[in-house]
Coordinates of C-alpha atoms in Angstrom, one line a residue:
M1 CA 130.0 179.0 140.9
K2 CA 131.7 176.1 139.2
K3 CA 128.3 176.1 137.0
N4 CA 129.4 179.2 134.8
I5 CA 132.7 176.8 133.7
L6 CA 131.1 173.9 132.6
F7 CA 130.0 175.4 129.6
Y8 CA 126.3 175.4 129.8
L9 CA 125.1 177.0 126.3
M10 CA 121.6 177.9 126.3
F11 CA 119.5 178.5 123.0
V12 CA 116.5 180.4 124.4
S13 CA 113.2 181.1 122.4
I14 CA 110.8 183.8 123.1
L15 CA 108.1 183.3 125.6
S16 CA 104.7 183.9 124.7
I17 CA 101.7 184.3 127.2
N18 CA 98.8 186.1 126.5
A19 CA 98.5 188.2 129.5
Y20 CA 100.4 191.6 128.9
S21 CA 101.5 192.0 132.7
Q22 CA 102.9 188.3 132.7
K23 CA 104.7 189.4 129.2
A24 CA 106.6 192.2 131.0
K25 CA 107.5 190.1 133.6
L26 CA 108.7 187.4 131.1
N27 CA 110.7 189.8 129.3
T28 CA 112.6 190.6 132.4
A29 CA 113.2 186.9 133.3
E30 CA 114.2 186.3 129.7
T31 CA 117.0 188.9 129.7
Q32 CA 118.2 187.4 133.0
Y33 CA 118.0 183.9 131.7
N34 CA 120.3 184.7 128.6
N35 CA 122.8 186.7 130.7
F36 CA 123.0 183.6 133.1
A37 CA 121.2 185.5 136.0
Y38 CA 119.6 182.1 137.1
I39 CA 118.6 183.1 140.7
N40 CA 116.2 185.8 139.6
S41 CA 115.0 184.1 136.4
I42 CA 113.9 181.2 138.6
E43 CA 111.7 183.3 140.8
T44 CA 110.2 185.0 137.8
F45 CA 109.1 181.9 136.2
E46 CA 108.0 180.3 139.4
R47 CA 105.7 183.2 140.4
I48 CA 104.4 183.3 136.7
A49 CA 103.7 179.2 137.2
S50 CA 102.2 179.3 140.5
K51 CA 99.6 181.8 138.8
G52 CA 98.2 179.2 136.7
F53 CA 100.4 179.8 133.6
K54 CA 101.2 176.5 132.1
S55 CA 103.6 176.6 129.2
A56 CA 106.2 174.3 127.7
E57 CA 108.4 177.5 127.4
I58 CA 108.2 178.1 131.2
F59 CA 108.8 174.8 132.1
Q60 CA 111.7 174.0 130.0
K61 CA 113.3 177.2 131.1
L62 CA 112.4 176.4 134.8
G63 CA 113.8 172.7 134.4
N64 CA 117.0 174.0 132.6
A65 CA 117.6 176.8 135.4
Y66 CA 117.5 174.4 138.2
Y67 CA 119.4 171.5 136.3
F68 CA 122.3 173.5 135.1
N69 CA 122.6 175.0 138.6
G70 CA 122.7 171.3 139.8
E71 CA 119.4 171.3 141.7
F72 CA 118.1 168.3 140.4
P73 CA 115.2 167.6 142.6
Q74 CA 113.8 170.7 141.5
A75 CA 114.7 170.3 137.9
A76 CA 112.9 166.9 137.9
K77 CA 109.6 168.8 139.5
W78 CA 109.5 171.1 136.6
Y79 CA 110.5 168.7 133.3
T80 CA 107.7 166.6 135.1
E81 CA 105.2 169.2 134.6
L82 CA 106.9 169.7 131.0
F83 CA 106.2 166.3 129.8
A84 CA 102.5 166.3 131.5
L85 CA 101.8 168.7 128.5
G86 CA 103.1 166.8 126.0
S87 CA 106.1 165.1 124.6
D88 CA 107.0 166.5 121.3
Y89 CA 110.4 168.1 122.8
D90 CA 114.2 168.1 121.7
K91 CA 116.0 164.9 122.7
E92 CA 118.0 167.0 125.5
Y93 CA 114.7 167.4 127.6
Y94 CA 114.3 163.4 127.6
Y95 CA 118.1 163.1 128.6
R96 CA 117.9 165.6 131.3
Y97 CA 114.5 164.5 132.9
A98 CA 116.2 161.1 132.9
Q99 CA 119.0 162.4 134.7
S100 CA 117.0 164.5 137.2
L101 CA 114.8 161.6 137.8
K102 CA 117.7 159.6 139.3
T103 CA 118.8 162.0 141.7
I104 CA 115.3 161.3 143.5
G105 CA 115.6 157.6 143.3
E106 CA 113.0 157.1 140.4
N107 CA 115.3 155.0 138.6
K108 CA 112.8 153.1 136.8
K109 CA 110.9 156.1 135.3
A110 CA 114.4 157.3 134.6
D111 CA 115.3 154.4 132.4
E112 CA 111.8 154.7 130.7
Y113 CA 112.8 158.0 129.5
L114 CA 116.3 157.2 128.7
E115 CA 114.9 154.3 126.7
K116 CA 112.6 157.1 124.9
F117 CA 115.7 159.1 124.4
S118 CA 117.6 156.3 123.1
T119 CA 114.9 155.6 120.3
I120 CA 114.6 159.4 119.5
A121 CA 118.2 159.7 119.0
K122 CA 119.6 156.6 117.8
D123 CA 123.0 158.1 116.6
D124 CA 123.6 159.8 119.8
N125 CA 126.5 158.2 121.7
R126 CA 124.7 158.5 125.0
A127 CA 121.9 156.3 123.6
K128 CA 124.4 153.9 122.3
F129 CA 125.8 153.9 125.8
F130 CA 122.4 153.0 127.2
R131 CA 121.6 150.5 125.1
N132 CA 125.0 148.8 125.4
E133 CA 125.0 149.4 128.9
E134 CA 121.8 148.3 130.2
D135 CA 123.3 146.7 133.2
Y136 CA 125.2 149.8 134.3
L137 CA 124.0 149.9 137.7
K138 CA 125.4 146.4 137.9
R139 CA 128.8 147.9 136.9
I140 CA 128.7 150.9 139.3
K141 CA 127.8 148.2 142.2
A142 CA 131.0 146.1 141.3
N143 CA 133.3 149.3 141.4
S144 CA 131.5 150.5 144.7
G145 CA 133.1 149.7 148.2
R146 CA 136.7 151.0 147.2
Y147 CA 136.6 154.3 148.9
D148 CA 136.8 155.6 152.6
I149 CA 135.0 159.1 152.3
S150 CA 135.2 161.9 154.9
K151 CA 134.4 165.3 155.1
T152 CA 136.9 168.2 155.0
N153 CA 136.8 171.1 157.4
I154 CA 137.7 173.7 154.6
N155 CA 134.4 174.0 153.1
S156 CA 132.1 177.0 153.5
K157 CA 128.6 177.8 152.8
Y158 CA 129.6 178.6 149.5
S159 CA 130.9 176.7 146.3
D160 CA 134.1 175.1 147.2
Y161 CA 135.5 172.6 144.8
G162 CA 138.3 171.8 142.3
S163 CA 141.1 170.8 144.4
T164 CA 145.1 169.8 143.5
V165 CA 148.1 169.3 145.8
Y166 CA 151.1 171.8 145.4
N167 CA 154.1 171.8 148.0
N168 CA 152.1 170.0 150.5
K169 CA 149.4 172.2 150.2
L170 CA 145.6 171.8 149.0
V171 CA 144.9 174.5 146.5
F172 CA 141.3 174.8 145.7
T173 CA 138.8 176.9 144.4
S174 CA 136.1 178.9 146.3
A175 CA 133.3 181.2 146.2
R176 CA 133.8 182.2 149.9
D177 CA 133.5 185.8 151.3
T178 CA 136.7 186.8 152.8
G179 CA 135.7 190.6 153.5
S180 CA 137.6 191.7 150.9
L181 CA 136.5 195.3 149.6
G182 CA 135.0 195.5 146.2
Q183 CA 134.4 191.4 146.1
R184 CA 131.7 191.0 143.5
I185 CA 128.7 188.9 143.3
H186 CA 127.9 186.9 140.4
T187 CA 124.1 187.0 139.5
W188 CA 124.1 183.4 138.1
T189 CA 124.6 181.7 141.4
D190 CA 124.1 184.6 143.6
Q191 CA 127.8 183.9 145.2
Y192 CA 130.9 185.8 145.1
F193 CA 133.3 185.1 142.4
T194 CA 135.7 182.4 142.9
S195 CA 139.5 182.5 143.9
L196 CA 142.1 180.3 144.9
Y197 CA 142.8 179.1 148.4
S198 CA 145.2 177.0 150.1
S199 CA 145.3 174.8 153.2
D200 CA 148.6 173.0 154.2
L201 CA 148.1 169.0 154.3
D202 CA 149.4 166.7 157.3
E203 CA 150.9 163.5 156.5
S204 CA 147.5 161.7 156.2
F205 CA 146.2 164.6 153.8
N206 CA 144.0 166.3 156.6
P207 CA 143.8 170.1 155.6
G208 CA 144.4 172.7 158.0
K209 CA 143.8 176.6 158.1
V210 CA 142.5 178.3 154.9
E211 CA 144.5 180.9 153.5
R212 CA 144.3 182.9 149.9
F213 CA 146.5 181.1 147.5
D214 CA 148.1 184.0 145.9
N215 CA 147.0 187.4 145.2
H216 CA 149.1 187.8 142.1
L217 CA 146.7 185.1 140.3
K218 CA 143.7 187.1 141.5
S219 CA 141.7 189.4 139.4
K220 CA 138.0 190.6 139.8
F221 CA 136.5 187.8 138.0
N222 CA 136.7 184.0 138.4
E223 CA 139.9 181.9 139.0
S224 CA 139.8 178.2 139.4
T225 CA 141.1 174.8 138.6
P226 CA 144.9 175.0 138.6
V227 CA 147.3 172.3 138.2
F228 CA 151.0 172.6 138.9
T229 CA 154.4 171.1 137.3
K230 CA 156.3 169.1 139.6
D231 CA 159.2 171.6 139.9
S232 CA 156.5 173.9 141.1
S233 CA 157.9 176.6 138.8
T234 CA 154.6 176.7 136.3
V235 CA 150.8 177.0 136.9
Y236 CA 148.2 176.4 134.5
F237 CA 144.7 177.8 135.7
T238 CA 141.1 178.7 134.6
R239 CA 140.3 182.2 134.4
N240 CA 137.5 184.6 132.7
N241 CA 138.5 186.3 129.5
Y242 CA 140.4 188.9 131.5
L243 CA 144.0 189.9 131.2
D244 CA 146.0 193.1 132.0
G245 CA 143.0 194.9 133.1
K246 CA 141.2 193.9 129.7
R247 CA 138.0 192.0 129.6
G248 CA 137.0 189.9 126.4
Q249 CA 133.7 189.2 125.1
N250 CA 132.3 186.8 122.7
G251 CA 130.2 188.0 119.6
S252 CA 127.0 188.1 122.1
G253 CA 128.9 190.1 124.7
I254 CA 129.2 187.3 127.1
T255 CA 132.8 186.9 128.9
L256 CA 133.8 183.4 128.7
I257 CA 136.8 181.4 130.3
K258 CA 140.2 180.5 129.3
I259 CA 143.4 178.6 130.3
Y260 CA 146.1 180.7 131.6
K261 CA 149.7 180.0 132.5
A262 CA 152.0 181.7 135.2
V263 CA 155.7 181.1 136.3
L264 CA 157.2 181.4 139.6
K265 CA 159.8 184.0 140.2
N266 CA 161.2 185.2 143.1
N267 CA 158.3 183.4 145.3
E268 CA 155.7 185.4 143.0
W269 CA 153.4 184.4 140.2
T270 CA 154.3 186.2 137.3
N271 CA 154.3 186.7 133.5
I272 CA 150.4 185.5 133.2
K273 CA 149.6 184.7 129.6
E274 CA 146.8 183.1 127.9
L275 CA 147.4 180.0 126.0
P276 CA 147.6 180.3 122.1
F277 CA 144.4 178.1 121.5
N278 CA 142.1 180.1 123.6
S279 CA 139.5 182.4 121.9
N280 CA 137.0 184.7 122.5
E281 CA 134.2 182.6 121.0
Y282 CA 134.8 179.4 123.1
S283 CA 135.8 178.4 126.4
T284 CA 138.8 176.4 127.7
A285 CA 139.3 175.1 131.0
H286 CA 140.4 172.6 134.0
P287 CA 144.1 172.2 132.6
A288 CA 145.5 168.7 133.5
L289 CA 149.0 167.5 132.9
S290 CA 150.3 164.3 131.8
P291 CA 152.7 162.3 134.1
D292 CA 155.6 163.6 131.7
E293 CA 154.2 166.8 131.4
K294 CA 154.4 167.0 127.9
T295 CA 150.6 167.3 127.3
L296 CA 148.1 169.5 128.7
Y297 CA 144.5 167.8 128.6
F298 CA 141.3 170.2 129.2
A299 CA 137.8 170.7 128.6
S300 CA 136.2 173.2 125.8
D301 CA 133.5 173.9 123.5
M302 CA 135.5 174.6 121.0
P303 CA 134.8 173.7 117.3
G304 CA 134.8 170.2 116.8
T305 CA 133.3 169.7 119.8
L306 CA 130.9 166.4 120.1
G307 CA 128.7 167.5 122.9
Q308 CA 127.9 170.4 125.2
S309 CA 131.6 170.3 126.6
D310 CA 134.3 167.8 125.8
L311 CA 138.0 166.8 126.7
F312 CA 140.8 167.6 124.5
K313 CA 144.4 167.4 124.5
V314 CA 147.4 169.4 123.2
A315 CA 150.9 168.9 123.0
I316 CA 153.4 171.4 125.1
L317 CA 156.3 172.2 123.0
G318 CA 158.1 174.5 125.1
N319 CA 159.0 178.1 124.8
D320 CA 155.2 178.8 125.4
S321 CA 154.5 177.1 121.9
Y322 CA 151.9 174.2 121.7
G323 CA 150.4 171.9 119.4
K324 CA 147.1 171.6 117.8
P325 CA 144.4 170.5 120.4
T326 CA 142.9 167.1 119.8
N327 CA 139.2 166.0 120.7
L328 CA 139.7 162.8 122.8
G329 CA 137.2 161.2 120.6
P330 CA 133.9 159.6 121.1
M331 CA 135.4 156.7 123.7
V332 CA 135.3 159.5 125.9
N333 CA 133.2 162.4 124.9
T334 CA 129.6 162.2 124.4
P335 CA 126.9 164.8 123.5
G336 CA 126.5 165.4 127.4
R337 CA 129.2 167.4 129.3
E338 CA 132.6 166.0 129.9
T339 CA 134.6 168.3 132.3
F340 CA 137.3 168.5 134.8
P341 CA 140.0 165.8 133.6
F342 CA 142.6 164.6 135.8
I343 CA 145.7 162.3 134.6
S344 CA 147.1 160.1 137.3
Q345 CA 150.7 158.8 137.4
D346 CA 149.7 155.5 136.1
N347 CA 148.5 157.2 133.0
E348 CA 144.8 156.9 134.0
I349 CA 142.2 159.6 133.2
Y350 CA 139.6 160.7 135.7
F351 CA 136.7 163.1 134.5
A352 CA 133.4 164.2 135.1
S353 CA 130.6 163.4 132.9
D354 CA 126.8 163.4 132.5
G355 CA 126.8 161.6 129.2
H356 CA 128.1 158.3 130.1
P357 CA 125.6 156.0 132.0
G358 CA 125.7 157.0 135.6
M359 CA 123.7 157.9 138.8
G360 CA 122.7 161.2 138.0
G361 CA 124.1 164.5 137.4
L362 CA 127.7 164.4 136.6
D363 CA 129.5 161.2 137.8
I364 CA 133.3 160.5 138.0
F365 CA 134.6 158.0 135.3
M366 CA 138.0 156.6 134.8
S367 CA 139.6 154.9 131.9
K368 CA 143.4 153.8 131.2
I369 CA 145.3 155.4 128.8
N370 CA 146.8 153.1 126.4
A371 CA 150.6 153.7 124.9
D372 CA 149.0 154.8 121.4
G373 CA 146.8 157.2 123.2
S374 CA 143.6 155.5 122.8
F375 CA 141.4 154.4 125.6
K376 CA 140.2 151.3 127.6
R377 CA 136.7 150.8 128.6
I378 CA 135.5 153.6 130.5
E379 CA 134.6 152.8 134.2
N380 CA 132.0 154.7 136.5
I381 CA 134.1 154.8 139.6
G382 CA 131.3 153.5 141.9
S383 CA 128.5 154.7 144.3
D384 CA 130.9 155.7 147.2
I385 CA 131.9 158.9 145.6
N386 CA 129.2 159.0 142.8
S387 CA 125.8 160.4 143.9
P388 CA 122.5 161.7 141.9
F389 CA 124.0 165.0 142.2
D390 CA 127.2 166.7 140.4
D391 CA 130.4 164.9 141.7
F392 CA 133.6 166.1 139.9
A393 CA 137.3 167.5 140.1
Y394 CA 138.9 163.8 141.4
W395 CA 142.4 164.0 142.4
I396 CA 144.4 161.2 144.0
D397 CA 148.0 160.4 145.6
L398 CA 149.1 157.1 144.3
D399 CA 151.8 156.6 146.8
T400 CA 149.1 157.3 149.8
R401 CA 146.0 156.4 147.9
Y402 CA 144.5 159.7 149.6
G403 CA 142.7 161.8 147.2
F404 CA 139.9 164.7 147.0
F405 CA 136.5 165.2 144.8
S406 CA 133.9 167.9 144.6
S407 CA 130.3 167.5 145.0
N408 CA 127.1 169.2 145.5
K409 CA 125.4 165.6 147.4
V410 CA 123.1 166.1 150.1
N411 CA 124.1 167.1 153.6
G412 CA 127.0 169.1 152.3
L413 CA 127.9 172.5 153.9
G414 CA 127.7 174.6 151.1
F415 CA 126.8 174.6 147.3
D416 CA 129.9 172.4 146.4
D417 CA 131.8 170.9 148.9
I418 CA 135.4 169.4 149.0
Y419 CA 135.6 165.8 150.3
K420 CA 138.8 163.6 151.0
F421 CA 138.8 159.8 150.2
K422 CA 141.1 156.9 150.8
E423 CA 141.2 154.5 148.1
L424 CA 140.8 151.0 149.4
R425 CA 141.1 149.0 146.1
R426 CA 141.6 149.9 142.9
I427 CA 139.0 150.2 140.2
G428 CA 137.4 147.8 137.5
C429 CA 137.7 144.3 137.1
E430 CA 140.8 142.6 138.0
Q431 CA 142.3 138.9 137.4
A432 CA 145.1 137.1 138.2
L433 CA 146.8 134.8 135.4
S434 CA 148.6 132.1 136.9
G435 CA 149.6 128.5 136.3
L436 CA 152.1 125.7 136.6
I437 CA 155.0 124.9 134.1
T438 CA 155.3 120.9 133.5
D439 CA 156.9 118.7 131.5
A440 CA 154.2 117.3 128.9
V441 CA 154.9 113.4 129.3
S442 CA 156.3 113.1 132.8
L443 CA 154.1 115.8 134.3
E444 CA 157.3 116.9 136.3
L445 CA 157.1 120.4 137.7
L446 CA 159.6 122.4 135.8
P447 CA 160.7 125.3 138.2
N448 CA 162.7 128.6 137.1
A449 CA 161.0 128.5 133.5
K450 CA 161.1 131.8 132.0
V451 CA 157.3 133.1 131.2
S452 CA 156.5 136.3 129.2
L453 CA 153.2 137.9 128.9
Y454 CA 152.2 139.5 125.5
D455 CA 149.2 141.5 124.6
N456 CA 146.9 141.0 121.6
E457 CA 149.0 142.5 119.4
H458 CA 152.1 140.2 120.5
N459 CA 153.7 143.2 122.2
L460 CA 155.7 142.1 125.2
I461 CA 154.0 143.4 128.6
E462 CA 156.3 141.8 131.0
S463 CA 158.3 138.5 131.6
T464 CA 158.4 136.6 135.0
T465 CA 160.2 133.4 136.3
A466 CA 158.1 130.5 137.6
D467 CA 158.9 130.1 141.2
D468 CA 160.4 127.0 143.1
K469 CA 156.9 125.1 142.9
A470 CA 157.0 125.9 139.1
L471 CA 154.0 128.8 139.3
Y472 CA 153.8 131.9 137.3
N473 CA 151.5 134.9 138.2
F474 CA 150.7 137.9 136.2
N475 CA 148.0 140.7 136.8
V476 CA 145.9 141.1 133.7
E477 CA 142.9 143.1 132.6
C478 CA 139.6 141.5 132.3
D479 CA 137.9 141.2 128.7
N480 CA 141.3 141.1 127.0
T481 CA 143.0 138.3 125.0
Y482 CA 146.5 137.7 126.0
Y483 CA 149.6 135.3 124.7
V484 CA 151.8 133.5 127.2
R485 CA 155.1 132.1 126.4
A486 CA 156.9 129.7 128.3
E487 CA 160.7 128.9 127.6
K488 CA 163.4 126.5 129.7
E489 CA 166.5 124.9 128.5
H490 CA 166.2 121.6 127.0
Y491 CA 162.3 122.1 126.3
F492 CA 160.7 123.5 123.2
T493 CA 159.3 127.0 123.7
K494 CA 155.4 127.0 123.8
E495 CA 153.1 129.8 123.2
V496 CA 149.4 129.8 124.3
S497 CA 146.6 132.6 123.8
V498 CA 144.0 133.0 126.8
V499 CA 140.7 134.9 126.6
I500 CA 140.4 136.7 130.1
P501 CA 136.6 136.7 131.4
D502 CA 135.1 140.2 132.1
E503 CA 134.6 139.5 135.9
N504 CA 137.0 139.8 139.0
G505 CA 138.7 136.5 139.9
S506 CA 141.4 134.4 138.7
T507 CA 142.4 132.4 135.5
D508 CA 144.1 129.3 135.7
L509 CA 146.4 128.5 132.4
P510 CA 149.2 125.5 133.1
I511 CA 151.6 125.1 130.4
A512 CA 153.1 121.7 129.7
L513 CA 156.4 121.9 127.7
E514 CA 157.8 119.0 125.5
T515 CA 161.6 118.2 126.1
S516 CA 164.0 118.7 123.1
V517 CA 166.3 116.3 124.8
K518 CA 164.4 113.0 125.0
K519 CA 165.6 109.9 127.2
V520 CA 165.7 106.6 125.2
K521 CA 166.1 103.1 125.8
V522 CA 166.7 99.9 124.2
G523 CA 163.5 98.8 122.6
D524 CA 162.2 102.3 122.1
D525 CA 161.1 103.6 118.7
L526 CA 162.6 106.4 117.5
A527 CA 159.7 107.1 115.2
K528 CA 157.6 108.1 118.4
F529 CA 160.2 110.0 120.0
L530 CA 160.7 111.9 116.8
E531 CA 157.0 112.2 116.1
I532 CA 157.7 110.9 112.6
P533 CA 154.5 110.5 110.7
I534 CA 154.1 107.7 107.9
I535 CA 157.0 107.7 105.4
Y536 CA 155.2 107.7 102.5
F537 CA 156.3 106.0 99.3
D538 CA 154.4 106.2 95.7
L539 CA 152.0 103.2 95.0
D540 CA 153.6 100.0 94.9
K541 CA 157.2 101.8 94.9
S542 CA 159.9 101.6 97.4
N543 CA 162.2 104.7 96.4
I544 CA 162.5 107.5 99.0
R545 CA 160.4 110.6 98.2
P546 CA 161.6 113.8 99.0
D547 CA 159.1 114.3 101.9
A548 CA 160.0 111.0 103.4
A549 CA 163.7 112.1 103.4
I550 CA 162.7 114.9 105.4
E551 CA 161.7 112.6 108.4
L552 CA 164.3 110.0 107.8
S553 CA 167.0 112.9 108.3
K554 CA 165.7 113.1 112.0
V555 CA 166.7 109.6 112.4
L556 CA 169.8 110.2 110.6
D557 CA 170.7 113.2 112.8
V558 CA 169.9 111.4 116.2
M559 CA 172.2 108.5 115.0
L560 CA 175.2 110.6 114.0
Q561 CA 175.1 112.3 117.4
T562 CA 174.7 108.7 119.2
P563 CA 177.4 107.0 117.2
K564 CA 177.1 103.7 119.2
M565 CA 173.5 103.3 118.7
K566 CA 171.8 100.5 116.5
I567 CA 168.5 100.4 115.3
D568 CA 166.2 98.0 113.3
I569 CA 164.1 99.4 110.6
R570 CA 160.8 97.8 110.4
S571 CA 158.1 98.5 107.3
H572 CA 154.5 97.6 107.7
T573 CA 151.3 97.7 105.6
D574 CA 148.1 97.6 105.9
S575 CA 145.7 94.4 105.2
R576 CA 144.6 95.3 101.7
A577 CA 146.2 93.6 98.6
S578 CA 147.4 89.7 99.4
A579 CA 149.6 89.0 102.4
K580 CA 152.3 87.7 100.3
Y581 CA 152.4 90.9 98.1
N582 CA 152.5 92.9 101.3
E583 CA 155.4 91.4 102.7
S584 CA 157.4 91.7 99.7
L585 CA 156.6 95.4 99.4
S586 CA 157.2 96.2 103.1
E587 CA 160.8 94.0 102.7
R588 CA 161.4 96.4 99.7
R589 CA 160.5 99.5 101.4
A590 CA 162.7 98.7 104.7
K591 CA 165.7 98.1 102.6
S592 CA 165.1 101.3 100.8
T593 CA 165.2 103.1 104.0
M594 CA 168.1 101.2 105.4
K595 CA 170.0 102.1 101.8
W596 CA 169.2 105.7 102.4
L597 CA 170.6 106.0 106.0
I598 CA 173.7 104.1 104.7
D599 CA 174.1 106.4 101.8
N600 CA 173.9 109.2 104.2
G601 CA 176.5 108.3 106.4
I602 CA 175.6 105.5 108.5
S603 CA 177.7 102.6 108.9
A604 CA 175.7 99.4 107.7
D605 CA 176.8 97.3 111.0
R606 CA 174.5 99.6 112.8
L607 CA 171.6 99.1 110.9
T608 CA 169.2 95.9 110.2
S609 CA 165.6 95.9 108.2
K610 CA 162.7 93.7 108.0
G611 CA 159.4 94.0 106.3
Y612 CA 156.5 92.6 108.3
G613 CA 153.8 93.2 105.9
E614 CA 150.4 93.1 107.3
S615 CA 151.3 90.8 110.0
R616 CA 151.5 93.0 112.7
L617 CA 148.2 95.2 112.6
I618 CA 147.9 97.3 115.7
N619 CA 143.9 97.5 115.2
K620 CA 141.1 95.5 113.9
C621 CA 141.4 96.5 110.2
S622 CA 142.5 92.7 109.1
D623 CA 141.1 91.0 105.7
G624 CA 137.1 91.4 105.2
V625 CA 136.9 94.0 108.2
Q626 CA 135.5 97.4 106.9
C627 CA 137.7 100.0 108.1
T628 CA 138.1 103.8 107.1
E629 CA 141.1 105.3 105.4
A630 CA 142.5 106.7 108.7
E631 CA 142.2 103.6 110.2
H632 CA 144.1 101.8 107.6
Q633 CA 146.8 104.3 107.5
L634 CA 147.7 103.6 111.3
N635 CA 148.9 100.3 110.1
R636 CA 151.3 101.7 107.5
R637 CA 154.0 102.7 109.6
S638 CA 157.9 102.6 109.8
E639 CA 159.5 101.7 113.0
F640 CA 163.0 102.4 114.0
I641 CA 163.7 100.3 117.2
I642 CA 166.6 100.9 119.6
M643 CA 168.5 97.5 119.3
S644 CA 171.8 98.9 121.0
L645 CA 173.1 101.9 122.9
N646 CA 176.9 100.9 123.5

């Protein structure tokens, strides 16, 4: 019975067959098809086809009837007959055929038709998904093996689906016959209209005896897929367009479905109201609440829908007031069907779709919702739960990792069945980011350093402290860029970026910090410790330029902070020009440097200076040796040698 709340909107053409008697039968079947009486129309179309009447229209309708009823092997049979007649069909038939082929294990042929579909429908998001996700079976495999699945004892031979938990009870939808007087059968699936049922759960989430949930929410049409607020005082649920004894219809006379709200008073659900963004002209269904209960998610085919049904969200403003529904966009929605949303306490969205690359029929997908409302990569949750048939209505308890989903997969008891699961491992690609914090020079471990993780936009994600072995750890997401910042007293803060690979595993990111408090001894060169580059002088001159003064100020500060330190200023040139000239020039520059320090407060008795010209080259670049400018530059240096510290 879930099929009529998945928004399968049909656009039907008139059949044309020569035999008059067959035309009469077709007219009957056509009426049934348009009124969603699929059981009878299937029988009529199949009888006609068995008598040798081959028509694209017949095979399209037979394929669609089975496809939209979730009976994919039969759909594949009739779509095969359809494509045997030709190939000039709407793109949807290529897609539906491929999806149906997956259910019977013909994945290679399914991919062939998906390839044809992507050629015909180049701008269709499903085609883009297929082109971009050609390794989708590999991704599904990577997400598999995460669940322990078991059947439940609450299923009937009818349709049972769409579970949630309320006051330690499993509340679900069922089309079972409870012997109620006047219980009506829907012609579409030949099953009873659905109602809400409940079952007490034990500590391991095993359901017990099944009972009707609440008669106050029951109408003579379909009720399904409730969601309750945390305080158990409010329920949002799906129902056919029926309230206060009045049945609503669209312009074609069809009763669609809407989301309703009820409140609990004196242990009775009362004050049932439809939500203001409902309409007689489109369907809304399957409400889901955000963790803070300020946003309602739902499925609909309202204007602005990208496909056959999309997921939307709307702000809950209070006092029965709501914002304007917003489509979740093409990251989530496709030209296919997206439906049955569920939002976990971790702000993850789970939903069913046949538009994202999957195993056939409806698969369950998941995405993390970012703080700004956008979505991370859509993940198929794997083949433990997903099958070539319809899998949908996912719900999970994050504390225990127990949950439920619905499916019409083979070997079930009824049309749709509810399955229980235990999630053994979280979904998707997981990475551990770790590394040692060390001293950049000595390589000494630096325990207790503060380490912070930032996202690609430099938003702080979390901070930690390196352990006693100087190791830090973060759990990060694959295929993302992060910034890691390390801080420790007496060290310069350092930030490095890292790109996390798109595969499960770990990423090692050691960070070496440079000390801001350096130990020096007699004979050390302050220029090296202070990372002073060349102190430039204008050509053939020895006066201190402004840029050189900046570097000298580092030496000045150290000497002011260390009043007993004495240094020897040594100036060197490269080998170009004569040795005598270079010696004289370096002597003038050394004295000029010494004078600058004296003028800025250093006592003359703490300073000595000498120019060495080209006599102490540190590489091969002596007279007559061809060298690069960079090699010559290494010889043009100033040294500030510590002569005394006390």
